[in-house]
XYZ file of C-alpha atoms in Angstrom:
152
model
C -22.731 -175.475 -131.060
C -21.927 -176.660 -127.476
C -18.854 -177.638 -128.282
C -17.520 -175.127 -129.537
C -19.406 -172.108 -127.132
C -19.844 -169.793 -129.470
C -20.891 -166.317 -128.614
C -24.438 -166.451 -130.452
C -26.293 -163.282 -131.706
C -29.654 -163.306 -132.816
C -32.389 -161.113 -134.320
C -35.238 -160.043 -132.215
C -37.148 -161.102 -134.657
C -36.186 -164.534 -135.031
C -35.379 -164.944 -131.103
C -37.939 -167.342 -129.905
C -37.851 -169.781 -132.876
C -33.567 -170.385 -132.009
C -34.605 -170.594 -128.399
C -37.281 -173.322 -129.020
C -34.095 -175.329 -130.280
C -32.318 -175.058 -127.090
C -30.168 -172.811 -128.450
C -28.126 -170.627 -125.566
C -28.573 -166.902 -126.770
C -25.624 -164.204 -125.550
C -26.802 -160.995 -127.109
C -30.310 -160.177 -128.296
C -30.355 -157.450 -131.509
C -33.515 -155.842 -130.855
C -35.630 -155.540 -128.130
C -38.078 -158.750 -126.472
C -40.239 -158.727 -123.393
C -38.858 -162.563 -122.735
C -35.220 -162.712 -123.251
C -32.867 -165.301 -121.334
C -32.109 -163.595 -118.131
C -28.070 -163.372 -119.213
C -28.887 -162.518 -122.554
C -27.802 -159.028 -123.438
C -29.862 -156.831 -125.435
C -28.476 -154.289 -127.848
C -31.301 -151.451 -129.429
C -30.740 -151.983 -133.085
C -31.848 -148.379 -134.870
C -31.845 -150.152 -138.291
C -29.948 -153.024 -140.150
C -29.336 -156.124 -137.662
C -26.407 -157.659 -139.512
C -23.941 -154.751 -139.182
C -25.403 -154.084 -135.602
C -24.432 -157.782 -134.983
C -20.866 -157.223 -136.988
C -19.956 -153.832 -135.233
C -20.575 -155.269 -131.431
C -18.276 -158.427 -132.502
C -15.412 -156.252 -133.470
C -16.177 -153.780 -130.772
C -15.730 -156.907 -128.386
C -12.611 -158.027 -129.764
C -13.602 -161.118 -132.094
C -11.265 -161.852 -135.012
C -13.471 -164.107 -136.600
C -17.485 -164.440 -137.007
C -19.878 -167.265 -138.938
C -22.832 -165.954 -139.950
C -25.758 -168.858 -140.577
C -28.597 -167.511 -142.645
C -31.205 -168.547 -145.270
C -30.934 -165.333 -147.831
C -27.507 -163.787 -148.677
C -27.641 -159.904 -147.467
C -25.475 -156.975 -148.601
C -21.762 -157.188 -146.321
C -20.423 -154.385 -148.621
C -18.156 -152.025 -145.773
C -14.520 -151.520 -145.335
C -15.552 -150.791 -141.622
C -15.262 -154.988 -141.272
C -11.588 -155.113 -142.052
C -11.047 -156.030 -138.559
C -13.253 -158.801 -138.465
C -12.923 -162.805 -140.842
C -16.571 -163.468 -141.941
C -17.883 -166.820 -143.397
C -20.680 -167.069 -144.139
C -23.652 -170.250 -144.289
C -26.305 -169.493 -146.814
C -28.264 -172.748 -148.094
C -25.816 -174.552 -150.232
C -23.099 -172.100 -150.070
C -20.363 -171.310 -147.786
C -19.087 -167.464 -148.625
C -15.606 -165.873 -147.507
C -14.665 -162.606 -147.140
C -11.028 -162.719 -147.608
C -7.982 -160.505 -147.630
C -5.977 -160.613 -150.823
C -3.381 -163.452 -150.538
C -5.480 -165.747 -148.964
C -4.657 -169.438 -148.805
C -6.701 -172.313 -148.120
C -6.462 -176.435 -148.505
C -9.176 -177.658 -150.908
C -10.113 -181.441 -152.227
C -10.090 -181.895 -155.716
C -13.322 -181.088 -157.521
C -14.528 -178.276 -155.163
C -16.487 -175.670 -156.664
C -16.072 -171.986 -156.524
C -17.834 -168.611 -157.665
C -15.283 -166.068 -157.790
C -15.947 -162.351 -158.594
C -13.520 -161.047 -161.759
C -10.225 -159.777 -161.786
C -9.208 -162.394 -158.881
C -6.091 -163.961 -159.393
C -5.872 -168.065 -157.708
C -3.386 -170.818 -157.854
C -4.506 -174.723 -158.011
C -8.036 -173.313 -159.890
C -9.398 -174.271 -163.388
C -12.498 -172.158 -165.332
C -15.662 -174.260 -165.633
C -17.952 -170.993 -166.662
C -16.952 -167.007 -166.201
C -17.505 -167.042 -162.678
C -17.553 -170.823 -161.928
C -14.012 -172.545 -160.929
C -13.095 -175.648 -159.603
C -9.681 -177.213 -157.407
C -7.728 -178.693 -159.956
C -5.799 -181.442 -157.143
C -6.267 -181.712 -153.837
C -3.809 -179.283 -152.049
C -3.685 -175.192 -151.453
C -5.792 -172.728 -153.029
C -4.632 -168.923 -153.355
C -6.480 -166.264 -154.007
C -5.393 -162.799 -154.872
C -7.043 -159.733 -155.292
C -6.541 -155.750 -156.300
C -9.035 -154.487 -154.304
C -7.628 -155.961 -150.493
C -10.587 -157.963 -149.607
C -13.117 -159.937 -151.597
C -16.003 -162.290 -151.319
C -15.612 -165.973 -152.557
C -18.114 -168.359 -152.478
C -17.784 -172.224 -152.328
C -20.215 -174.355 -153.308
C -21.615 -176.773 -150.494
């Protein structure tokens, strides 16, 4: 992470177990008695994930990673402004716009939702697909934007 300086939200809830690992914290979702002294704090009314993914676009961010141990509902066209992958235990998920392209080894597993149209993709199961060669991956979808998940 300190390589890269990432701007790093977290949870009130979960804020003193990332700062036991030395983690720098920029903006604290919730309220806590003992927050860094730069750390900004943002009153959450409800749902921290689309607190967190509202003050990223409102910033200016194109892009966000979102590391977490349970997969939670991203379901909003208000995120169209915004490139989300996200971490979740042995799973990397995208949400993508239609016409999507990215470079893939072959043998890399994907769950795609249906109706998605790829390139460079062969059916394992009904939702399970995997890279045919190594090289480009497409995916296209109806709906604008979709969720794909790769397997880990």
């Amino acid at each position: 992470l300190l390589e890269w300086s990432p701007t790093i939200l977290v949870a009130a809830d979960v804020y003193e177990e990332v700062e036991s690992l030395g983690i720098k914290i920029d903006v604290v979702l919730g309220r806590i008695e003992a927050a860094q002294s730069d750390a900004i704090q943002i009153d959450v009314p409800g749902e921290y994930l689309g607190a967190g993914v509202t003050y990223l676009i409102l910033e200016g961010y194109p892009a966000m990673n979102i590391i977490s141990d349970s997969r939670l509902e991203l379901e909003s066209s208000n995120y169209d402004a915004i490139n989300i992958v996200w971490f979740c235990n042995e799973t990397k998920i995208y949400r993508v716009k239609s016409g999507f392209r990215v470079w893939k080894a072959a043998g890399t597993r994907f769950k795609l939702p249906e109706g998605l149209e790829t390139t460079n993709l062969r059916t394992i199961s009904q939702e399970l697909f995997e890279v045919e060669t190594d090289g480009f991956v497409s995916f296209i979808s109806s709906s604008g934007t979709t969720f794909i998940e790769e397997y880990l």
